[in-house]
């Protein structure tokens, strides 16, 4: 009973957090996404990039974005100025770069380059969730 209560408290604190729960690194994020069967938001950022800072202070600070990402996605951020790992196929010359990935780490769509406004980003999240669900339903149908 105590363990169940602890799990519920931990999960609810994650869902209603005031910040996006970012995974420590790309590899642990992919492992978690596979385990939970969730799409991945992978962001390549840089602390000295003004557009990266703007994205984090605006779109990534919006309560609706935070709630959606923490509930329906595994979020990973990689800072190029900290030499964080970024798979070669996801490297772009501009930051911020936002990728929506399948649970295995492969791209679902082309990357979003630059700052994306909150309303537009929420629409992207909705499209990604629907597409991810559709692809998973097709996989399940093939297995049956």
Short mmCIF file of N, CA and C in Angstrom, two decimals, residues 26 29-31 33-34 38-42 87 89-90 99-111:
data_model
loop_
_atom_site.label_atom_id
_atom_site.label_comp_id
_atom_site.label_asym_id
_atom_site.label_seq_id
_atom_site.Cartn_x
_atom_site.Cartn_y
_atom_site.Cartn_z
N UNK A 26 20.17 11.70 -24.18
CA UNK A 26 19.43 11.11 -25.30
C UNK A 26 19.15 9.63 -25.07
N UNK A 29 16.59 8.87 -22.42
CA UNK A 29 15.29 9.31 -22.90
C UNK A 29 14.65 8.32 -23.85
N UNK A 30 15.46 7.75 -24.75
CA UNK A 30 14.94 6.75 -25.69
C UNK A 30 14.51 5.49 -24.95
N UNK A 31 15.29 5.07 -23.97
CA UNK A 31 14.92 3.89 -23.17
C UNK A 31 13.57 4.14 -22.49
N UNK A 33 11.21 6.31 -23.39
CA UNK A 33 10.15 6.42 -24.39
C UNK A 33 9.69 5.05 -24.87
N UNK A 34 10.64 4.14 -25.08
CA UNK A 34 10.29 2.77 -25.49
C UNK A 34 9.47 2.09 -24.40
N UNK A 38 5.91 6.31 -25.74
CA UNK A 38 5.57 7.72 -25.94
C UNK A 38 6.50 8.32 -26.99
N UNK A 39 6.00 9.34 -27.71
CA UNK A 39 6.89 10.06 -28.62
C UNK A 39 7.88 10.91 -27.84
N UNK A 40 8.93 11.34 -28.52
CA UNK A 40 9.99 12.11 -27.89
C UNK A 40 10.03 13.52 -28.48
N UNK A 41 10.18 14.52 -27.60
CA UNK A 41 10.57 15.85 -28.04
C UNK A 41 12.06 15.94 -27.74
N UNK A 42 12.86 16.13 -28.78
CA UNK A 42 14.30 16.27 -28.61
C UNK A 42 14.71 17.66 -29.09
N UNK A 87 22.67 12.69 -31.70
CA UNK A 87 22.93 11.77 -32.82
C UNK A 87 23.26 12.56 -34.09
N UNK A 89 22.56 12.21 -37.18
CA UNK A 89 21.47 12.47 -38.12
C UNK A 89 20.51 13.57 -37.63
N UNK A 90 20.63 13.97 -36.36
CA UNK A 90 19.78 15.02 -35.83
C UNK A 90 20.51 16.36 -35.68
N UNK A 99 13.02 18.42 -32.53
CA UNK A 99 12.66 17.21 -33.26
C UNK A 99 11.54 16.48 -32.52
N UNK A 100 10.61 15.92 -33.29
CA UNK A 100 9.64 14.98 -32.73
C UNK A 100 10.05 13.61 -33.24
N UNK A 101 10.33 12.73 -32.30
CA UNK A 101 10.88 11.42 -32.62
C UNK A 101 9.93 10.31 -32.20
N UNK A 102 10.04 9.18 -32.89
CA UNK A 102 9.35 7.96 -32.46
C UNK A 102 10.03 7.47 -31.19
N UNK A 103 9.42 6.52 -30.53
CA UNK A 103 9.97 6.00 -29.27
C UNK A 103 11.35 5.37 -29.47
N UNK A 104 11.66 4.94 -30.68
CA UNK A 104 12.98 4.35 -30.93
C UNK A 104 14.05 5.40 -31.25
N UNK A 105 13.67 6.68 -31.27
CA UNK A 105 14.62 7.75 -31.52
C UNK A 105 14.72 8.20 -32.96
N UNK A 106 13.96 7.59 -33.85
CA UNK A 106 13.99 8.00 -35.26
C UNK A 106 12.99 9.14 -35.50
N UNK A 107 13.30 10.04 -36.43
CA UNK A 107 12.44 11.21 -36.66
C UNK A 107 11.05 10.85 -37.20
N UNK A 108 10.06 11.57 -36.70
CA UNK A 108 8.70 11.45 -37.22
C UNK A 108 8.47 12.47 -38.34
N UNK A 109 9.06 13.65 -38.18
CA UNK A 109 8.88 14.77 -39.11
C UNK A 109 10.22 15.49 -39.27
N UNK A 110 10.24 16.48 -40.16
CA UNK A 110 11.40 17.35 -40.28
C UNK A 110 11.53 18.18 -39.00
N UNK A 111 12.72 18.66 -38.74
CA UNK A 111 12.98 19.45 -37.53
C UNK A 111 12.34 20.83 -37.63
#
